[in-house]
Structure formats: C-alpha cells, structure tokens
Amino acid sequence: MKQTRLKGAERRTRFLDAAAEIVVEDGVSAVTMDGVAARCGVAKSLGYRYFKDRDDLLGALFDREMQAYVDHARENMKPDARLEDWIRGGCRQWFRLADEQGQLFTRLAGDNGPLASRARAAQRATAQGWAAGLQSAYRLPQRQAEHMAWFIVSGAAGILSARNGEDDEALIETLVVSVVAACEALRAKYAPPRTKNIA
C-alpha cells in the first residue's frame, strides 16, 4: 500500500485491512506487526498507536468481521421469521462471506492460535441464540435446545466443506429439512403438553 496521511480511524482500518489480506494469503499465523506495517507502507511503531500487539490486532479484525456478519443477518431477517428462514438466511450469508472474502472469515473462525478462545466464545454466543429460539419455537427444554443449537452451528459451518458451487440451494435445503425434522422429533419427545385454557 502506498503511504498517505490518514486520520486515526482510517489508519486503524488500513491496518485491519492489511492484516486481513495477510490472513487470506498466508493464514492467521503469518500476521505480524512488521508485516502489517510494511504492507501499509509505514513504520512498525505506528501500528502500536492503534493496537497493543499482534493479538490485539487480530482480535480487532475478528470482532470487525463477526460484527459485519451479525449486522447483515439483522438487516436481512425479520425478527418474527421462522426457524427455517433463519437457517436459510444464515447459510446464504455464510456462503456470501466465503465468496467475497475468500478464506478470511473461515480462517479467523477456525484459528487454533490466538483467536481460538474468541472464536469459541462467538460460537457459544451463536449457539445460545439458536437455543433460545428453539425453546420458543418448539417448546424444547433448555438442554435439548442447546444440543440442537450446537447441531445447527456445527452443521452450518460444515456445509462450507460440502459446497461445490453448483448446488448451494440444495445443500441449504438439506440442512433446513434435517434441522426442522430433528426439532419436530425433539418436540414430540420432550416438549411439555400444551395446557388448555378453561373459561
């Protein structure tokens, strides 16, 4: 990158963008403060104005990308959407990110190094959100809702591996049909019976 005078927020964004490029090209472990500064065309010391160290930089990059995913989901899904619509929307967003950003999102989320605890915390938060929705939609007990939520989170991540670029919608429908059938079976087995209102 060519060196130019930038405001603080712009410079910070430039550092994050440079780190993202390195992650896509060579993986999370290849990111260094030296490498990011060199890519930005500035002295290494400038990076420490915005980030404590390499792990802080990577954490900020992870948070930015995760927030973009969450924001997109909120903007494109109605709060009262059905479970299957949320799964379809989430998978389509997952695929869109993979297409637009190459390996960035999957490499950040799948890191076993400095981002591992952050990625696991994000997975837990996502699973808790799904579990709450399953409890509401299918009246599942908390533990069964949590089990199913982890199945959804793992399945949604796993379909990237099964993707061949030709049948994305069929792949998404396979996951949706599987999840809905499983939720209905769990409801039949575990949900408390509905009580009748006596007037």
PDB file of C-alpha atoms in Angstrom:
ATOM      1  CA  MET A   1       0.000   0.000   0.000  1.00  0.00           C
ATOM      2  CA  LYS A   2       1.126   3.487  -0.765  1.00  0.00           C
ATOM      3  CA  GLN A   3       1.856   5.676   2.261  1.00  0.00           C
ATOM      4  CA  THR A   4      -0.587   8.572   2.654  1.00  0.00           C
ATOM      5  CA  ARG A   5      -1.634  10.824   5.511  1.00  0.00           C
ATOM      6  CA  LEU A   6      -4.741   9.376   7.101  1.00  0.00           C
ATOM      7  CA  LYS A   7      -6.877  10.157  10.125  1.00  0.00           C
ATOM      8  CA  GLY A   8      -6.632   7.823  13.098  1.00  0.00           C
ATOM      9  CA  ALA A   9      -9.779   5.809  12.333  1.00  0.00           C
ATOM     10  CA  GLU A  10      -8.783   5.457   8.677  1.00  0.00           C
ATOM     11  CA  ARG A  11      -5.260   4.374   9.620  1.00  0.00           C
ATOM     12  CA  ARG A  12      -6.660   1.787  12.032  1.00  0.00           C
ATOM     13  CA  THR A  13      -8.949   0.466   9.292  1.00  0.00           C
ATOM     14  CA  ARG A  14      -5.993   0.307   6.898  1.00  0.00           C
ATOM     15  CA  PHE A  15      -4.080  -1.816   9.429  1.00  0.00           C
ATOM     16  CA  LEU A  16      -7.054  -4.155   9.783  1.00  0.00           C
ATOM     17  CA  ASP A  17      -7.423  -4.436   6.012  1.00  0.00           C
ATOM     18  CA  ALA A  18      -3.717  -5.234   5.638  1.00  0.00           C
ATOM     19  CA  ALA A  19      -3.948  -7.904   8.342  1.00  0.00           C
ATOM     20  CA  ALA A  20      -6.986  -9.363   6.548  1.00  0.00           C
ATOM     21  CA  GLU A  21      -5.029  -9.602   3.298  1.00  0.00           C
ATOM     22  CA  ILE A  22      -2.230 -11.479   5.064  1.00  0.00           C
ATOM     23  CA  VAL A  23      -4.722 -13.885   6.686  1.00  0.00           C
ATOM     24  CA  VAL A  24      -6.262 -14.670   3.293  1.00  0.00           C
ATOM     25  CA  GLU A  25      -2.886 -15.126   1.601  1.00  0.00           C
ATOM     26  CA  ASP A  26      -0.926 -16.977   4.278  1.00  0.00           C
ATOM     27  CA  GLY A  27      -3.120 -17.658   7.331  1.00  0.00           C
ATOM     28  CA  VAL A  28      -3.525 -16.170  10.794  1.00  0.00           C
ATOM     29  CA  SER A  29      -0.091 -17.270  11.971  1.00  0.00           C
ATOM     30  CA  ALA A  30       1.581 -15.182   9.239  1.00  0.00           C
ATOM     31  CA  VAL A  31       0.286 -11.876  10.645  1.00  0.00           C
ATOM     32  CA  THR A  32       2.964  -9.794  12.368  1.00  0.00           C
ATOM     33  CA  MET A  33       3.089  -6.137  13.302  1.00  0.00           C
ATOM     34  CA  ASP A  34       6.127  -5.778  11.000  1.00  0.00           C
ATOM     35  CA  GLY A  35       4.309  -7.389   8.081  1.00  0.00           C
ATOM     36  CA  VAL A  36       1.176  -5.298   8.521  1.00  0.00           C
ATOM     37  CA  ALA A  37       3.163  -2.067   8.806  1.00  0.00           C
ATOM     38  CA  ALA A  38       5.214  -2.958   5.715  1.00  0.00           C
ATOM     39  CA  ARG A  39       2.039  -3.638   3.758  1.00  0.00           C
ATOM     40  CA  CYS A  40       0.696  -0.238   4.855  1.00  0.00           C
ATOM     41  CA  GLY A  41       3.980   1.466   3.957  1.00  0.00           C
ATOM     42  CA  VAL A  42       4.565   2.837   7.448  1.00  0.00           C
ATOM     43  CA  ALA A  43       6.916   2.254  10.357  1.00  0.00           C
ATOM     44  CA  LYS A  44       6.105  -0.656  12.654  1.00  0.00           C
ATOM     45  CA  SER A  45       5.833   1.720  15.627  1.00  0.00           C
ATOM     46  CA  LEU A  46       2.761   3.367  14.091  1.00  0.00           C
ATOM     47  CA  GLY A  47       0.785   0.160  14.493  1.00  0.00           C
ATOM     48  CA  TYR A  48       1.263   0.300  18.252  1.00  0.00           C
ATOM     49  CA  ARG A  49      -0.730   3.531  18.379  1.00  0.00           C
ATOM     50  CA  TYR A  50      -3.828   1.536  17.488  1.00  0.00           C
ATOM     51  CA  PHE A  51      -3.119  -1.964  18.784  1.00  0.00           C
ATOM     52  CA  LYS A  52      -1.273  -3.226  21.861  1.00  0.00           C
ATOM     53  CA  ASP A  53       0.274  -6.091  19.926  1.00  0.00           C
ATOM     54  CA  ARG A  54      -0.349  -8.639  17.190  1.00  0.00           C
ATOM     55  CA  ASP A  55      -3.001 -10.496  19.191  1.00  0.00           C
ATOM     56  CA  ASP A  56      -4.884  -7.249  19.822  1.00  0.00           C
ATOM     57  CA  LEU A  57      -4.802  -6.510  16.089  1.00  0.00           C
ATOM     58  CA  LEU A  58      -6.080  -9.996  15.241  1.00  0.00           C
ATOM     59  CA  GLY A  59      -8.783  -9.721  17.887  1.00  0.00           C
ATOM     60  CA  ALA A  60      -9.971  -6.408  16.432  1.00  0.00           C
ATOM     61  CA  LEU A  61     -10.042  -7.956  12.956  1.00  0.00           C
ATOM     62  CA  PHE A  62     -12.043 -10.931  14.226  1.00  0.00           C
ATOM     63  CA  ASP A  63     -14.521  -8.651  16.012  1.00  0.00           C
ATOM     64  CA  ARG A  64     -14.960  -6.492  12.908  1.00  0.00           C
ATOM     65  CA  GLU A  65     -15.699  -9.447  10.645  1.00  0.00           C
ATOM     66  CA  MET A  66     -18.038 -11.104  13.149  1.00  0.00           C
ATOM     67  CA  GLN A  67     -19.943  -7.854  13.670  1.00  0.00           C
ATOM     68  CA  ALA A  68     -20.360  -7.442   9.915  1.00  0.00           C
ATOM     69  CA  TYR A  69     -21.893 -10.944   9.769  1.00  0.00           C
ATOM     70  CA  VAL A  70     -24.276 -10.204  12.662  1.00  0.00           C
ATOM     71  CA  ASP A  71     -25.261  -6.792  11.255  1.00  0.00           C
ATOM     72  CA  HIS A  72     -26.039  -8.282   7.859  1.00  0.00           C
ATOM     73  CA  ALA A  73     -28.193 -11.002   9.422  1.00  0.00           C
ATOM     74  CA  ARG A  74     -30.159  -8.449  11.459  1.00  0.00           C
ATOM     75  CA  GLU A  75     -30.705  -6.207   8.448  1.00  0.00           C
ATOM     76  CA  ASN A  76     -31.910  -9.021   6.212  1.00  0.00           C
ATOM     77  CA  MET A  77     -34.047 -11.119   8.557  1.00  0.00           C
ATOM     78  CA  LYS A  78     -37.334 -10.208  10.171  1.00  0.00           C
ATOM     79  CA  PRO A  79     -37.395 -10.828  13.949  1.00  0.00           C
ATOM     80  CA  ASP A  80     -40.530 -12.969  13.580  1.00  0.00           C
ATOM     81  CA  ALA A  81     -39.083 -15.120  10.757  1.00  0.00           C
ATOM     82  CA  ARG A  82     -39.485 -18.881  11.018  1.00  0.00           C
ATOM     83  CA  LEU A  83     -36.564 -21.088  12.064  1.00  0.00           C
ATOM     84  CA  GLU A  84     -36.068 -22.368   8.528  1.00  0.00           C
ATOM     85  CA  ASP A  85     -35.855 -18.807   7.213  1.00  0.00           C
ATOM     86  CA  TRP A  86     -33.145 -18.013   9.754  1.00  0.00           C
ATOM     87  CA  ILE A  87     -31.180 -21.107   8.733  1.00  0.00           C
ATOM     88  CA  ARG A  88     -31.509 -20.283   5.038  1.00  0.00           C
ATOM     89  CA  GLY A  89     -30.521 -16.660   5.633  1.00  0.00           C
ATOM     90  CA  GLY A  90     -27.579 -17.615   7.839  1.00  0.00           C
ATOM     91  CA  CYS A  91     -26.251 -20.139   5.324  1.00  0.00           C
ATOM     92  CA  ARG A  92     -26.618 -17.754   2.402  1.00  0.00           C
ATOM     93  CA  GLN A  93     -24.729 -15.111   4.367  1.00  0.00           C
ATOM     94  CA  TRP A  94     -22.044 -17.675   5.243  1.00  0.00           C
ATOM     95  CA  PHE A  95     -21.663 -18.542   1.548  1.00  0.00           C
ATOM     96  CA  ARG A  96     -21.631 -14.866   0.548  1.00  0.00           C
ATOM     97  CA  LEU A  97     -18.815 -14.173   3.001  1.00  0.00           C
ATOM     98  CA  ALA A  98     -16.850 -17.140   1.682  1.00  0.00           C
ATOM     99  CA  ASP A  99     -17.283 -15.878  -1.895  1.00  0.00           C
ATOM    100  CA  GLU A 100     -16.498 -12.236  -1.161  1.00  0.00           C
ATOM    101  CA  GLN A 101     -13.711 -12.645   1.366  1.00  0.00           C
ATOM    102  CA  GLY A 102     -12.124 -15.889   0.327  1.00  0.00           C
ATOM    103  CA  GLN A 103     -10.720 -17.622   3.348  1.00  0.00           C
ATOM    104  CA  LEU A 104     -10.768 -14.642   5.717  1.00  0.00           C
ATOM    105  CA  PHE A 105     -13.846 -15.447   7.781  1.00  0.00           C
ATOM    106  CA  THR A 106     -13.274 -19.207   7.895  1.00  0.00           C
ATOM    107  CA  ARG A 107      -9.599 -18.807   8.778  1.00  0.00           C
ATOM    108  CA  LEU A 108     -10.384 -16.350  11.567  1.00  0.00           C
ATOM    109  CA  ALA A 109     -13.210 -18.505  12.951  1.00  0.00           C
ATOM    110  CA  GLY A 110     -11.190 -21.717  12.639  1.00  0.00           C
ATOM    111  CA  ASP A 111      -7.942 -20.450  14.144  1.00  0.00           C
ATOM    112  CA  ASN A 112      -6.323 -22.673  16.771  1.00  0.00           C
ATOM    113  CA  GLY A 113      -3.907 -19.976  17.898  1.00  0.00           C
ATOM    114  CA  PRO A 114      -4.521 -16.530  19.373  1.00  0.00           C
ATOM    115  CA  LEU A 115      -8.120 -16.339  18.117  1.00  0.00           C
ATOM    116  CA  ALA A 116      -9.224 -19.765  19.350  1.00  0.00           C
ATOM    117  CA  SER A 117     -10.854 -18.556  22.575  1.00  0.00           C
ATOM    118  CA  ARG A 118     -12.541 -15.645  20.773  1.00  0.00           C
ATOM    119  CA  ALA A 119     -13.873 -17.951  18.061  1.00  0.00           C
ATOM    120  CA  ARG A 120     -15.158 -20.407  20.651  1.00  0.00           C
ATOM    121  CA  ALA A 121     -16.877 -17.591  22.568  1.00  0.00           C
ATOM    122  CA  ALA A 122     -18.539 -16.416  19.337  1.00  0.00           C
ATOM    123  CA  GLN A 123     -19.698 -19.976  18.646  1.00  0.00           C
ATOM    124  CA  ARG A 124     -21.125 -20.240  22.172  1.00  0.00           C
ATOM    125  CA  ALA A 125     -22.983 -16.941  21.788  1.00  0.00           C
ATOM    126  CA  THR A 126     -24.390 -18.083  18.437  1.00  0.00           C
ATOM    127  CA  ALA A 127     -25.461 -21.418  19.911  1.00  0.00           C
ATOM    128  CA  GLN A 128     -27.133 -19.668  22.863  1.00  0.00           C
ATOM    129  CA  GLY A 129     -29.094 -17.504  20.430  1.00  0.00           C
ATOM    130  CA  TRP A 130     -30.244 -20.539  18.485  1.00  0.00           C
ATOM    131  CA  ALA A 131     -31.128 -22.377  21.708  1.00  0.00           C
ATOM    132  CA  ALA A 132     -33.332 -19.505  22.872  1.00  0.00           C
ATOM    133  CA  GLY A 133     -35.104 -19.505  19.511  1.00  0.00           C
ATOM    134  CA  LEU A 134     -35.609 -23.270  19.623  1.00  0.00           C
ATOM    135  CA  GLN A 135     -37.040 -23.109  23.127  1.00  0.00           C
ATOM    136  CA  SER A 136     -39.526 -20.525  21.947  1.00  0.00           C
ATOM    137  CA  ALA A 137     -40.432 -22.096  18.595  1.00  0.00           C
ATOM    138  CA  TYR A 138     -40.534 -25.755  19.640  1.00  0.00           C
ATOM    139  CA  ARG A 139     -41.063 -25.540  23.418  1.00  0.00           C
ATOM    140  CA  LEU A 140     -37.933 -27.636  23.961  1.00  0.00           C
ATOM    141  CA  PRO A 141     -36.354 -27.999  27.377  1.00  0.00           C
ATOM    142  CA  GLN A 142     -33.174 -25.964  27.716  1.00  0.00           C
ATOM    143  CA  ARG A 143     -30.712 -28.852  27.444  1.00  0.00           C
ATOM    144  CA  GLN A 144     -32.299 -30.357  24.328  1.00  0.00           C
ATOM    145  CA  ALA A 145     -32.488 -26.882  22.790  1.00  0.00           C
ATOM    146  CA  GLU A 146     -28.773 -26.426  23.495  1.00  0.00           C
ATOM    147  CA  HIS A 147     -27.928 -29.789  21.921  1.00  0.00           C
ATOM    148  CA  MET A 148     -29.888 -28.902  18.803  1.00  0.00           C
ATOM    149  CA  ALA A 149     -28.377 -25.412  18.683  1.00  0.00           C
ATOM    150  CA  TRP A 150     -24.873 -26.871  18.569  1.00  0.00           C
ATOM    151  CA  PHE A 151     -26.011 -29.216  15.799  1.00  0.00           C
ATOM    152  CA  ILE A 152     -27.178 -26.175  13.801  1.00  0.00           C
ATOM    153  CA  VAL A 153     -23.977 -24.206  14.429  1.00  0.00           C
ATOM    154  CA  SER A 154     -21.751 -27.155  13.502  1.00  0.00           C
ATOM    155  CA  GLY A 155     -23.868 -28.079  10.500  1.00  0.00           C
ATOM    156  CA  ALA A 156     -23.912 -24.547   9.133  1.00  0.00           C
ATOM    157  CA  ALA A 157     -20.129 -24.351   9.425  1.00  0.00           C
ATOM    158  CA  GLY A 158     -19.682 -27.822   7.952  1.00  0.00           C
ATOM    159  CA  ILE A 159     -21.669 -27.201   4.796  1.00  0.00           C
ATOM    160  CA  LEU A 160     -18.874 -24.963   3.525  1.00  0.00           C
ATOM    161  CA  SER A 161     -16.795 -28.133   3.161  1.00  0.00           C
ATOM    162  CA  ALA A 162     -19.551 -29.874   1.198  1.00  0.00           C
ATOM    163  CA  ARG A 163     -20.072 -26.917  -1.123  1.00  0.00           C
ATOM    164  CA  ASN A 164     -19.114 -27.375  -4.791  1.00  0.00           C
ATOM    165  CA  GLY A 165     -20.507 -24.109  -6.194  1.00  0.00           C
ATOM    166  CA  GLU A 166     -23.217 -25.829  -8.206  1.00  0.00           C
ATOM    167  CA  ASP A 167     -26.000 -26.714  -5.799  1.00  0.00           C
ATOM    168  CA  ASP A 168     -25.841 -24.229  -2.914  1.00  0.00           C
ATOM    169  CA  GLU A 169     -29.613 -24.007  -2.511  1.00  0.00           C
ATOM    170  CA  ALA A 170     -29.977 -27.800  -2.481  1.00  0.00           C
ATOM    171  CA  LEU A 171     -27.264 -28.013   0.159  1.00  0.00           C
ATOM    172  CA  ILE A 172     -29.005 -25.391   2.289  1.00  0.00           C
ATOM    173  CA  GLU A 173     -32.345 -27.181   1.911  1.00  0.00           C
ATOM    174  CA  THR A 174     -30.753 -30.447   3.063  1.00  0.00           C
ATOM    175  CA  LEU A 175     -29.665 -28.722   6.266  1.00  0.00           C
ATOM    176  CA  VAL A 176     -33.035 -26.984   6.720  1.00  0.00           C
ATOM    177  CA  VAL A 177     -35.059 -30.188   6.236  1.00  0.00           C
ATOM    178  CA  SER A 178     -32.756 -32.082   8.610  1.00  0.00           C
ATOM    179  CA  VAL A 179     -32.930 -29.432  11.323  1.00  0.00           C
ATOM    180  CA  VAL A 180     -36.705 -28.965  11.120  1.00  0.00           C
ATOM    181  CA  ALA A 181     -37.309 -32.731  11.206  1.00  0.00           C
ATOM    182  CA  ALA A 182     -34.989 -33.091  14.191  1.00  0.00           C
ATOM    183  CA  CYS A 183     -36.681 -30.204  16.026  1.00  0.00           C
ATOM    184  CA  GLU A 184     -40.117 -31.675  15.419  1.00  0.00           C
ATOM    185  CA  ALA A 185     -38.953 -35.070  16.679  1.00  0.00           C
ATOM    186  CA  LEU A 186     -37.445 -33.451  19.775  1.00  0.00           C
ATOM    187  CA  ARG A 187     -40.648 -31.519  20.389  1.00  0.00           C
ATOM    188  CA  ALA A 188     -42.678 -34.746  20.163  1.00  0.00           C
ATOM    189  CA  LYS A 189     -40.393 -36.405  22.682  1.00  0.00           C
ATOM    190  CA  TYR A 190     -39.533 -33.608  25.134  1.00  0.00           C
ATOM    191  CA  ALA A 191     -41.911 -30.655  24.873  1.00  0.00           C
ATOM    192  CA  PRO A 192     -44.395 -30.360  27.736  1.00  0.00           C
ATOM    193  CA  PRO A 193     -48.001 -30.793  26.681  1.00  0.00           C
ATOM    194  CA  ARG A 194     -49.935 -27.648  25.967  1.00  0.00           C
ATOM    195  CA  THR A 195     -52.450 -26.733  28.650  1.00  0.00           C
ATOM    196  CA  LYS A 196     -55.973 -25.846  27.665  1.00  0.00           C
ATOM    197  CA  ASN A 197     -57.438 -22.587  28.866  1.00  0.00           C
ATOM    198  CA  ILE A 198     -60.703 -23.190  30.653  1.00  0.00           C
ATOM    199  CA  ALA A 199     -63.015 -20.210  30.565  1.00  0.00           C
TER     200      ALA A 199
END
